[in-house]
Coordinates of C-alpha atoms in Angstrom, one line a residue:
Chain A
X7 CA 15.9 5.9 27.2
X8 CA 14.7 8.5 24.7
X9 CA 17.1 7.3 22.1
X10 CA 16.1 3.7 22.6
X11 CA 12.4 4.7 22.6
X12 CA 12.9 6.3 19.3
X13 CA 14.8 3.5 17.9
X14 CA 12.1 1.0 18.7
X15 CA 9.6 3.3 17.3
X16 CA 11.6 3.7 14.1
X17 CA 12.1 0.0 13.6
X18 CA 8.5 -0.8 14.2
X19 CA 7.3 2.0 11.9
X20 CA 9.8 1.2 9.2
X21 CA 8.4 -2.4 9.2
X22 CA 5.1 -0.9 8.2
X23 CA 6.6 0.7 5.2
X24 CA 5.5 4.1 6.3
X25 CA 7.7 7.1 6.6
X26 CA 5.6 8.6 9.3
X27 CA 8.2 8.8 11.9
X28 CA 11.3 10.2 10.2
X29 CA 11.4 13.0 12.7
X30 CA 9.5 12.4 15.9
X31 CA 6.8 15.0 16.4
X32 CA 6.6 18.6 15.5
X33 CA 6.7 20.2 12.1
X34 CA 9.6 22.3 10.9
X35 CA 8.6 25.8 11.9
X36 CA 8.3 28.1 9.0
X37 CA 10.9 30.9 9.2
X38 CA 9.5 34.4 9.2
X39 CA 12.5 36.7 8.8
X40 CA 13.0 40.2 10.0
X41 CA 11.8 41.5 6.7
X42 CA 8.5 39.8 7.4
X43 CA 8.9 37.2 4.6
X44 CA 7.9 33.6 5.4
X45 CA 9.7 30.6 4.2
X46 CA 7.4 27.6 3.7
X47 CA 7.7 24.1 2.4
X48 CA 4.6 22.8 0.7
X49 CA 4.0 19.1 -0.2
X50 CA 1.7 18.3 -3.0
X51 CA 1.0 15.7 -5.7
X52 CA 1.3 16.5 -9.3
X53 CA -2.4 16.5 -10.2
X54 CA -5.0 19.2 -10.8
X55 CA -6.7 18.5 -7.5
X56 CA -3.7 19.8 -5.6
X57 CA -2.2 22.1 -8.2
X58 CA -2.6 25.5 -6.5
X59 CA 0.9 25.2 -5.2
X60 CA 2.3 25.2 -8.7
X61 CA 0.1 28.1 -9.9
X62 CA 1.0 30.2 -6.8
X63 CA 4.7 29.7 -7.4
X64 CA 4.6 30.1 -11.2
X65 CA 2.4 33.3 -11.0
X66 CA 4.4 34.8 -8.1
X67 CA 1.3 35.0 -6.0
X68 CA 2.8 33.5 -2.9
X69 CA 5.8 35.8 -3.3
X70 CA 3.5 38.8 -3.5
X71 CA 2.0 37.8 -0.2
X72 CA 5.4 37.6 1.4
X73 CA 5.7 33.8 1.3
X74 CA 8.6 32.0 -0.3
X75 CA 7.4 28.6 -1.1
X76 CA 9.4 25.5 -1.7
X77 CA 7.4 22.8 -3.4
X78 CA 7.9 19.2 -2.4
X79 CA 6.2 16.9 -4.9
X80 CA 5.6 13.5 -3.5
X81 CA 4.3 10.3 -5.2
X82 CA 1.1 9.6 -3.5
X83 CA -1.5 10.6 -0.9
X84 CA -0.1 8.7 2.1
X85 CA 3.2 10.5 1.6
X86 CA 1.5 13.8 2.0
X87 CA 0.5 13.1 5.6
X88 CA 3.9 11.6 6.2
X89 CA 5.6 14.8 4.9
X90 CA 3.7 16.9 7.3
X91 CA 4.0 14.7 10.4
X92 CA 7.7 14.3 9.8
X93 CA 8.3 18.0 9.5
X94 CA 9.5 17.6 5.9
X95 CA 6.8 20.0 4.9
X96 CA 4.8 22.7 6.8
X97 CA 1.7 22.2 4.8
X98 CA 0.4 19.7 2.3
X99 CA -2.6 19.0 0.2
X100 CA -4.9 16.1 1.0
X101 CA -8.6 15.1 1.2
X102 CA -10.8 16.3 4.1
X103 CA -11.8 12.6 4.6
X104 CA -8.1 11.7 5.1
X105 CA -7.6 14.5 7.6
X106 CA -10.8 13.6 9.5
X107 CA -9.6 9.9 9.6
X108 CA -6.2 11.0 10.9
X109 CA -7.6 13.3 13.5
X110 CA -10.0 10.6 14.7
X111 CA -7.0 8.4 15.2
X112 CA -5.2 11.1 17.2
X113 CA -3.0 12.6 14.5
X114 CA -2.5 16.4 15.0
X115 CA -3.9 17.7 11.7
X116 CA -5.8 20.9 11.0
X117 CA -7.1 22.3 7.7
X118 CA -5.9 25.7 6.5
X119 CA -7.2 26.5 3.0
X120 CA -9.5 24.9 0.4
X121 CA -8.2 23.0 -2.6
X122 CA -10.5 21.8 -5.4
X123 CA -14.2 22.1 -5.3
X124 CA -17.2 20.1 -6.7
X125 CA -19.9 21.8 -8.6
X126 CA -22.8 20.0 -10.2
X127 CA -21.7 21.1 -13.7
X128 CA -18.0 20.3 -13.1
X129 CA -18.0 17.3 -10.7
X130 CA -14.3 16.5 -11.2
X131 CA -14.8 12.8 -10.5
X132 CA -16.7 10.5 -12.9
X133 CA -17.8 6.9 -13.1
X134 CA -16.6 5.8 -16.5
X135 CA -17.2 2.6 -18.5
X136 CA -14.9 1.5 -21.4
X137 CA -15.9 1.5 -25.0
X138 CA -18.5 -1.1 -25.9
X139 CA -19.6 -1.6 -22.3
X140 CA -23.2 -2.8 -21.9
X141 CA -23.4 -0.7 -18.7
X142 CA -25.6 2.3 -19.2
X143 CA -26.4 3.4 -15.7
X144 CA -26.0 2.7 -12.0
X145 CA -28.7 0.0 -12.2
X146 CA -26.4 -2.2 -14.3
X147 CA -23.6 -2.2 -11.8
X148 CA -24.6 -5.1 -9.5
X149 CA -22.3 -8.1 -10.0
X150 CA -19.6 -5.9 -11.6
X151 CA -16.3 -4.6 -10.3
X152 CA -15.6 -0.9 -9.9
X153 CA -12.0 0.5 -9.6
X154 CA -11.4 3.4 -7.3
X155 CA -8.0 5.0 -6.6
X156 CA -8.2 4.2 -2.9
X157 CA -10.7 2.4 -0.8
X158 CA -12.6 4.2 2.0
X159 CA -11.7 7.6 0.4
X160 CA -14.3 9.9 -1.1
X161 CA -14.5 8.3 -4.6
X162 CA -15.3 5.0 -2.9
X163 CA -17.7 6.4 -0.3
X164 CA -19.4 8.6 -2.8
X165 CA -19.8 5.6 -5.1
X166 CA -21.4 3.6 -2.3
X167 CA -23.7 6.5 -1.6
X168 CA -24.6 6.7 -5.3
X169 CA -25.5 3.0 -5.4
X170 CA -27.5 3.1 -2.2
X171 CA -29.4 6.3 -3.1
X172 CA -30.1 4.7 -6.5
X173 CA -31.7 1.7 -4.9
X174 CA -28.7 -0.6 -5.6
X175 CA -27.3 -2.7 -2.7
X176 CA -23.6 -1.5 -2.4
X177 CA -22.6 -5.0 -1.3
X178 CA -23.6 -6.3 -4.8
X179 CA -20.7 -4.3 -6.3
X180 CA -17.1 -5.2 -5.8
X181 CA -14.7 -2.3 -5.3
X182 CA -10.9 -2.6 -5.9
X183 CA -8.2 0.0 -5.5
X184 CA -6.0 0.8 -8.4
X185 CA -3.9 3.8 -9.3
X186 CA -5.5 6.1 -11.8
X187 CA -3.2 5.3 -14.7
X188 CA -3.9 1.6 -14.2
X189 CA -7.7 1.8 -14.2
X190 CA -8.0 2.4 -17.9
X191 CA -5.9 -0.7 -18.6
X192 CA -7.8 -2.8 -16.1
X193 CA -11.0 -1.8 -17.9
X194 CA -9.6 -2.6 -21.2
X195 CA -8.6 -6.1 -20.1
X196 CA -11.9 -6.7 -18.4
X197 CA -10.6 -6.9 -14.9
X198 CA -12.9 -4.2 -13.8
X199 CA -16.1 -3.0 -15.6
X200 CA -15.9 0.6 -14.6
X201 CA -13.8 3.1 -12.8
X202 CA -14.0 6.3 -10.9
X203 CA -11.7 8.7 -12.8
X204 CA -10.5 12.2 -12.6
X205 CA -9.1 14.5 -15.2
X206 CA -7.1 13.9 -17.4
X207 CA -7.9 10.2 -17.1
X208 CA -11.6 10.8 -17.7
X209 CA -10.9 12.6 -21.0
X210 CA -8.4 10.0 -22.1
X211 CA -10.9 7.2 -21.6
X212 CA -13.6 9.2 -23.3
X213 CA -11.3 9.8 -26.3
X214 CA -10.9 6.0 -26.4
X215 CA -14.6 5.5 -26.7
X216 CA -15.4 5.3 -23.0
X217 CA -18.5 6.9 -21.6
X218 CA -19.2 8.7 -18.3
X219 CA -22.3 7.3 -16.7
X220 CA -22.5 9.5 -13.7
X221 CA -20.7 11.3 -11.0
X222 CA -20.5 9.7 -7.6
X223 CA -19.8 13.2 -6.2
X224 CA -23.4 14.2 -7.0
X225 CA -24.4 12.1 -4.0
X226 CA -22.0 13.7 -1.5
X227 CA -23.7 16.9 -0.7
X228 CA -27.0 16.6 -2.5
X229 CA -25.5 18.3 -5.6
X230 CA -24.4 21.4 -3.7
X231 CA -20.8 22.5 -3.9
X232 CA -18.2 21.2 -1.5
X233 CA -14.4 21.2 -1.3
X234 CA -12.7 17.8 -1.6
X235 CA -9.0 18.7 -1.3
X236 CA -7.6 20.9 1.4
X237 CA -4.3 22.3 2.5
X238 CA -3.4 21.2 6.0
X239 CA -0.7 21.4 8.6
X240 CA -0.2 20.2 12.1
X241 CA -2.1 21.8 14.9
X242 CA 1.3 22.7 16.4
X243 CA 2.2 24.6 13.2
X244 CA -1.1 26.4 13.0
X245 CA -1.2 27.2 16.7
X246 CA 2.2 28.7 16.7
X247 CA 1.9 30.6 13.5
X248 CA -1.6 32.0 13.2
X249 CA -0.4 34.9 11.1
X250 CA 1.2 32.5 8.7
X251 CA -2.1 30.6 8.5
X252 CA -3.9 33.8 7.6
X253 CA -1.3 34.9 5.1
X254 CA -1.3 31.5 3.4
X255 CA -5.1 31.5 3.4
X256 CA -5.2 34.9 1.6
X257 CA -2.5 33.9 -0.9
X258 CA -4.3 30.6 -1.6
X259 CA -7.6 32.4 -2.2
X260 CA -5.9 34.6 -4.7
X261 CA -4.4 31.6 -6.4
X262 CA -7.8 30.0 -6.6
X263 CA -9.4 33.1 -8.1
X264 CA -6.6 33.3 -10.6
X265 CA -7.0 29.6 -11.5
X266 CA -10.8 29.8 -11.7
X267 CA -10.6 32.7 -14.2
X268 CA -11.2 31.3 -17.7
X269 CA -8.9 34.0 -19.0
X270 CA -6.0 32.2 -17.3
X271 CA -6.9 28.7 -18.5
X272 CA -3.9 28.5 -20.9
X273 CA -1.4 29.5 -18.3
X274 CA -3.0 27.1 -15.9
X275 CA -2.8 24.3 -18.4
X276 CA 0.9 25.1 -19.0
X277 CA 1.7 25.0 -15.3
X278 CA -0.2 21.8 -15.0
X279 CA 1.5 20.2 -17.9
X280 CA 4.9 21.1 -16.6
X281 CA 4.1 19.8 -13.1
X282 CA 2.5 16.5 -14.1
X283 CA 4.6 15.7 -17.2
X284 CA 1.5 15.6 -19.3
X285 CA 1.9 16.4 -22.9
X286 CA 0.5 19.8 -24.0
X287 CA -2.2 17.9 -26.0
X288 CA -3.4 16.1 -22.9
X289 CA -3.3 19.2 -20.8
X290 CA -5.2 21.1 -23.4
X291 CA -8.1 18.6 -23.3
X292 CA -8.2 18.3 -19.5
X293 CA -11.4 19.6 -17.9
X294 CA -10.3 22.3 -15.5
X295 CA -12.0 22.1 -12.1
X296 CA -12.8 25.1 -9.8
X297 CA -10.9 25.8 -6.6
X298 CA -12.6 26.8 -3.4
X299 CA -11.8 30.3 -2.2
X300 CA -13.0 30.0 1.4
X301 CA -12.8 27.0 3.8
X302 CA -16.0 26.9 5.7
X303 CA -17.3 24.0 7.8
X304 CA -20.3 23.7 5.4
X305 CA -17.9 23.1 2.5
X306 CA -16.6 19.8 4.1
X307 CA -19.2 18.6 6.6
X308 CA -21.1 16.4 4.1
X309 CA -18.0 14.3 3.4
X310 CA -17.4 13.7 7.1
X311 CA -21.1 12.7 7.4
X312 CA -20.6 10.2 4.6
X313 CA -17.6 8.7 6.4
X314 CA -19.8 8.2 9.5
X315 CA -22.6 6.7 7.3
X316 CA -20.2 4.1 5.9
X317 CA -18.4 3.5 9.1
X318 CA -14.9 4.9 8.3
X319 CA -15.4 7.5 11.0
X320 CA -16.5 6.0 14.3
X321 CA -18.6 8.9 15.4
X322 CA -19.8 12.2 14.0
X323 CA -17.2 15.0 13.6
X324 CA -17.9 18.7 13.5
X325 CA -16.0 20.1 10.5
X326 CA -15.5 23.3 12.4
X327 CA -13.2 21.6 14.8
X328 CA -10.9 20.6 11.9
X329 CA -10.2 24.1 10.6
X330 CA -7.3 26.2 11.9
X331 CA -8.2 29.4 13.5
X332 CA -5.7 31.8 11.9
X333 CA -4.9 35.2 13.3
X334 CA -8.0 37.2 12.4
X335 CA -11.0 34.9 12.9
Chain B
X27 CA 24.1 -19.8 -5.1
X28 CA 23.9 -22.8 -2.8
X29 CA 22.4 -22.8 0.6
X30 CA 23.6 -25.0 3.4
X31 CA 21.6 -26.3 6.3
X32 CA 21.6 -23.8 9.1
X33 CA 23.9 -24.8 11.9
X34 CA 22.1 -26.4 14.8
X35 CA 22.7 -25.2 18.3
X36 CA 25.0 -27.6 20.0
X37 CA 23.0 -30.1 22.1
X38 CA 25.8 -30.7 24.5
X39 CA 28.5 -28.8 26.3
X40 CA 28.2 -25.3 27.7
X41 CA 24.9 -24.2 26.2
X42 CA 23.0 -21.5 28.2
X43 CA 19.7 -22.5 29.7
X44 CA 16.8 -22.4 27.3
X45 CA 15.0 -19.5 28.9
X46 CA 17.9 -17.1 28.2
X47 CA 16.9 -16.9 24.6
X48 CA 13.5 -15.7 25.6
X49 CA 15.0 -12.7 27.6
X50 CA 15.6 -10.4 24.6
X51 CA 12.2 -10.8 23.0
X52 CA 10.4 -10.3 26.3
X53 CA 12.6 -7.3 27.0
X54 CA 11.9 -5.8 23.6
X55 CA 8.1 -6.2 24.1
X56 CA 8.4 -4.6 27.5
X57 CA 10.3 -1.8 26.0
X58 CA 7.7 -1.4 23.3
X59 CA 5.0 -1.1 26.0
X60 CA 7.0 1.4 27.9
X61 CA 8.0 3.5 24.9
X62 CA 4.3 3.6 23.8
X63 CA 3.2 4.7 27.3
X64 CA 6.0 7.1 28.0
X65 CA 6.3 8.5 24.5
X66 CA 2.6 9.0 24.0
X67 CA 3.2 9.1 20.3
X68 CA 0.2 8.1 18.1
X69 CA 2.7 6.4 15.8
X70 CA 3.8 4.0 18.5
X71 CA 0.8 2.7 20.4
X72 CA 1.7 0.6 23.5
X73 CA 1.8 -3.1 23.0
X74 CA -1.2 -3.5 25.3
X75 CA -3.3 -1.3 23.1
X76 CA -2.3 -3.3 20.0
X77 CA -3.1 -6.6 21.8
X78 CA -6.4 -5.2 22.9
X79 CA -7.2 -4.2 19.4
X80 CA -6.1 -7.7 18.2
X81 CA -8.5 -9.4 20.7
X82 CA -11.3 -7.1 19.7
X83 CA -11.0 -7.2 15.9
X84 CA -9.4 -10.4 14.9
X85 CA -11.7 -13.0 16.4
X86 CA -13.1 -14.0 14.1
X87 CA -13.6 -11.2 11.6
X88 CA -10.1 -10.4 10.4
X89 CA -9.0 -14.0 10.7
X90 CA -11.8 -15.1 8.4
X91 CA -11.7 -12.2 6.1
X92 CA -7.9 -11.6 5.8
X93 CA -5.7 -14.2 7.5
X94 CA -7.2 -17.3 6.1
X95 CA -7.2 -16.1 2.5
X96 CA -3.6 -15.1 2.9
X97 CA -2.7 -18.4 4.3
X98 CA -4.5 -20.2 1.5
X99 CA -2.6 -18.2 -1.1
X100 CA 0.6 -18.8 0.8
X101 CA 0.1 -22.5 0.9
X102 CA -0.9 -22.9 -2.7
X103 CA 1.9 -20.6 -3.9
X104 CA 4.6 -22.3 -1.8
X105 CA 3.6 -25.8 -2.6
X106 CA 3.2 -25.0 -6.3
X107 CA 6.6 -23.4 -6.5
X108 CA 8.1 -26.3 -4.5
X109 CA 6.8 -28.9 -7.0
X110 CA 7.9 -26.8 -10.0
X111 CA 11.3 -26.0 -8.5
X112 CA 12.1 -29.5 -7.5
X113 CA 11.0 -31.2 -10.7
X114 CA 12.8 -28.6 -12.9
X115 CA 15.8 -28.4 -10.6
X116 CA 16.3 -32.2 -10.7
X117 CA 15.9 -32.3 -14.5
X118 CA 18.5 -29.5 -15.0
X119 CA 20.8 -31.1 -12.5
X120 CA 20.7 -34.4 -14.3
X121 CA 20.9 -33.1 -17.9
X122 CA 23.7 -31.1 -19.2
X123 CA 21.7 -30.3 -22.4
X124 CA 18.8 -29.0 -20.5
X125 CA 21.1 -27.0 -18.3
X126 CA 22.7 -25.4 -21.4
X127 CA 19.3 -24.5 -22.8
X128 CA 17.7 -23.1 -19.7
X129 CA 20.5 -21.6 -17.7
X130 CA 20.8 -18.1 -19.3
X131 CA 17.0 -17.7 -19.2
X132 CA 16.7 -18.9 -15.6
X133 CA 19.7 -16.8 -14.5
X134 CA 18.0 -13.7 -16.0
X135 CA 14.7 -14.5 -14.3
X136 CA 16.3 -15.3 -11.0
X137 CA 18.1 -11.9 -10.9
X138 CA 14.7 -10.1 -11.3
X139 CA 13.5 -8.8 -8.0
X140 CA 10.3 -10.7 -7.5
X141 CA 8.4 -7.6 -6.4
X142 CA 9.1 -6.0 -9.8
X143 CA 7.0 -8.7 -11.4
X144 CA 3.9 -7.5 -9.6
X145 CA 2.8 -4.7 -12.0
X146 CA 3.3 -7.0 -15.0
X147 CA 1.4 -9.8 -13.3
X148 CA -1.5 -7.5 -12.7
X149 CA -1.8 -6.7 -16.4
X150 CA -1.4 -10.3 -17.5
X151 CA -3.3 -12.2 -14.9
X152 CA -5.7 -9.6 -13.5
X153 CA -6.5 -8.9 -9.9
X154 CA -7.6 -12.3 -8.7
X155 CA -6.0 -15.1 -6.9
X156 CA -4.2 -16.4 -10.1
X157 CA -2.1 -13.2 -10.1
X158 CA -1.3 -13.4 -6.4
X159 CA -0.4 -17.0 -6.5
X160 CA 1.7 -16.5 -9.6
X161 CA 3.6 -13.7 -7.8
X162 CA 4.3 -16.0 -4.8
X163 CA 5.4 -18.8 -7.1
X164 CA 7.8 -16.5 -9.0
X165 CA 9.4 -15.4 -5.7
X166 CA 9.7 -18.9 -4.3
X167 CA 10.6 -21.1 -7.3
X168 CA 14.2 -20.0 -7.8
X169 CA 15.7 -20.7 -4.4
X170 CA 14.1 -24.2 -4.6
X171 CA 15.2 -24.7 -8.2
X172 CA 18.8 -23.6 -7.6
X173 CA 19.2 -25.9 -4.6
X174 CA 17.5 -28.8 -6.3
X175 CA 19.9 -28.4 -9.2
X176 CA 22.9 -28.3 -7.0
X177 CA 21.6 -31.3 -5.0
X178 CA 21.1 -33.3 -8.1
X179 CA 24.5 -32.4 -9.5
X180 CA 26.1 -33.4 -6.3
X181 CA 24.9 -37.0 -6.5
X182 CA 27.8 -39.3 -6.8
X183 CA 28.0 -40.5 -10.5
X184 CA 28.7 -44.1 -9.5
X185 CA 25.2 -44.3 -7.8
X186 CA 23.6 -43.1 -11.0
X187 CA 25.7 -45.5 -13.1
X188 CA 24.8 -48.4 -10.8
X189 CA 21.1 -47.6 -11.1
X190 CA 21.5 -47.3 -14.9
X191 CA 23.2 -50.7 -15.0
X192 CA 20.2 -52.2 -13.2
X193 CA 18.1 -50.9 -16.1
X194 CA 16.2 -48.1 -14.3
X195 CA 14.6 -45.5 -16.5
X196 CA 15.6 -41.9 -16.2
X197 CA 12.5 -41.1 -14.3
X198 CA 13.1 -43.9 -11.9
X199 CA 16.7 -42.8 -11.4
X200 CA 15.5 -39.3 -10.7
X201 CA 12.9 -40.6 -8.2
X202 CA 14.8 -43.3 -6.5
X203 CA 18.4 -42.2 -6.6
X204 CA 18.8 -38.5 -7.3
X205 CA 15.8 -37.1 -5.3
X206 CA 16.7 -38.9 -2.1
X207 CA 20.4 -37.7 -2.4
X208 CA 19.3 -34.2 -3.2
X209 CA 16.8 -34.0 -0.4
X210 CA 18.9 -32.2 2.2
X211 CA 19.8 -29.5 -0.4
X212 CA 16.2 -29.2 -1.5
X213 CA 15.1 -28.9 2.0
X214 CA 17.5 -26.1 2.6
X215 CA 16.1 -24.3 -0.4
X216 CA 12.6 -24.8 0.8
X217 CA 13.6 -23.3 4.1
X218 CA 15.0 -20.2 2.4
X219 CA 11.9 -20.0 0.3
X220 CA 9.5 -20.1 3.3
X221 CA 9.9 -16.4 4.4
X222 CA 10.0 -15.3 0.8
X223 CA 6.6 -16.9 0.2
X224 CA 5.2 -15.0 3.2
X225 CA 6.7 -11.7 1.9
X226 CA 5.4 -12.3 -1.6
X227 CA 1.9 -13.1 -0.2
X228 CA 1.8 -9.7 1.5
X229 CA 3.2 -7.9 -1.5
X230 CA 0.7 -9.6 -3.9
X231 CA -2.1 -8.3 -1.7
X232 CA -1.1 -4.7 -1.9
X233 CA -2.5 -4.1 -5.3
X234 CA -6.2 -4.2 -6.2
X235 CA -6.9 -6.3 -3.2
X236 CA -10.1 -7.1 -1.4
X237 CA -8.8 -9.2 1.5
X238 CA -5.6 -10.6 2.9
X239 CA -3.0 -9.3 5.4
X240 CA -1.4 -7.0 2.8
X241 CA -4.8 -5.5 2.0
X242 CA -5.5 -5.1 5.7
X243 CA -2.3 -3.3 6.2
X244 CA -2.7 -0.8 3.4
X245 CA -6.4 -0.2 4.0
X246 CA -5.7 0.7 7.6
X247 CA -2.7 2.8 6.6
X248 CA -5.1 4.9 4.4
X249 CA -7.3 5.5 7.5
X250 CA -4.3 6.2 9.7
X251 CA -5.4 3.3 12.0
X252 CA -1.9 2.7 13.5
X253 CA -2.9 0.2 16.2
X254 CA -4.6 -2.0 13.5
X255 CA -1.5 -1.8 11.3
X256 CA 0.6 -3.0 14.3
X257 CA -1.7 -6.0 14.8
X258 CA -1.0 -7.1 11.3
X259 CA 2.8 -6.6 11.8
X260 CA 2.7 -8.7 15.0
X261 CA 0.6 -11.4 13.3
X262 CA 3.1 -11.5 10.4
X263 CA 6.0 -11.8 12.7
X264 CA 4.4 -14.6 14.7
X265 CA 3.3 -16.3 11.6
X266 CA 6.8 -16.2 10.1
X267 CA 8.2 -17.8 13.2
X268 CA 5.5 -20.4 13.5
X269 CA 6.0 -21.4 9.9
X270 CA 9.8 -21.7 10.4
X271 CA 9.4 -23.7 13.6
X272 CA 6.8 -26.0 11.9
X273 CA 9.1 -26.5 9.0
X274 CA 12.0 -27.3 11.2
X275 CA 9.9 -29.9 13.1
X276 CA 9.0 -31.6 9.8
X277 CA 12.6 -31.4 8.6
X278 CA 13.8 -33.0 11.8
X279 CA 11.4 -35.9 11.4
X280 CA 11.8 -36.5 7.7
X281 CA 15.4 -35.7 7.2
X282 CA 17.0 -36.6 10.6
X283 CA 19.2 -39.0 8.7
X284 CA 20.8 -36.2 6.7
X285 CA 21.8 -34.2 9.7
X286 CA 24.8 -36.4 10.2
X287 CA 25.4 -37.4 6.6

């Protein structure tokens, strides 16, 4: 019966094109050997917003904290959740909004450590128009099409908040989802009139004459800092390994501090270039974001409230319930 | 590549009662329900939950917002490709010269996985319906074209010669002699193309979409809404079968003479 059950489940899920069910339930437990070292697989995407994994490995920070990390670089955000649910990875990087959506649908996710953070002077996400665009501000957007990298994720929700808070009806703007590398071309060919870009795509577009007309993320938390990527695992993993959660949290905080230090900018760009396949020239012009050092409920709550506001979460969620306990708290 | 008409179930003899064929699907659905309830996995919601979700969300919102636009693209793409495939196929089947000119190009295009055309189509045609319909047409046109060519080539030469002696123009020969003879083959090609059209409809809606079944699937995937994803999968399965049954019914009426030819 169990075998048949799994078979039906597999067939049905495969139909959806998701790899969510490659191993039914339960993450692969990290191995902590007798020497106290922990072996951990970490899934991430090759972008600055989830790049702590690369820095931590390259700088030996994880190793110093007794964690031997294997990095599993996947193509896109949906695969990150799949990597964790299937047990392919112990932890992965994703957006708090995605974790909250998953949890509200019954997925066993919990957040462990902060990833990249928004600050007013370094928002990380920008609304960009191409060279020669007549659009100069949010008020010019009605009737146009805006590209975002995924619908119902933070860039989209924050853009809607930006429109609404600026007195523009969000329904008057069409949003389409396009991968970051495609947005610039879609703007060039006139298929979309603006796009929400992140580094290094923002810089590329600006180098080609494009202009940033605002940051949608200014409208997420009233301009106050917040964390918009996080490292997460399954509740089972975090529940069974509180000491690993704490160890990883401490290591991640050190990675963030290292990466936030301007003195390490060159080393950080080199790691990023190697991980993303960017040329050194592109990496050298990329705006470097700051990483969060502590994952507090306050650092993610505003995004969950935004999800409720625009109906992608059915009811309010307390951010504190989405953060793993660890061994010391 | 030629396709033959699928074999019909024998209408006489020791055929099992009709209801037998319904046993397996019913059993699978029951198993789904059971697996969903017993397993308790969020990745496999029980059938009843999926159906409940279907009843709640689809009437009329999802039908109006996603299903109807998909069906419209499907219909335009399929019919457009059918016309192009039949006309071009007959022309190639009737003309050796045209065949020599076009064959290498068409063979090359036919070997391209239709899905691979999607990123290119987005750049060339944008994100609107033109791109989506073009992608469907590209996927559908070759099975129709190949079969129409084969059908036209299989016409007995004496029929064409006789028509020519009666002074019919090439177009008239194509219309009155070649097309009717090639119809069974063309129809087989159309039948093969039908599920391809449905696949390409969904595929074309995965990129830069704002509505359609493919868009519905991906947008709910991003929100981990697994019951909603299953409603779309169910609808696509039923839709595929309805289209096939509908096509068979039309084929039976229009081409009943060819079954015994």
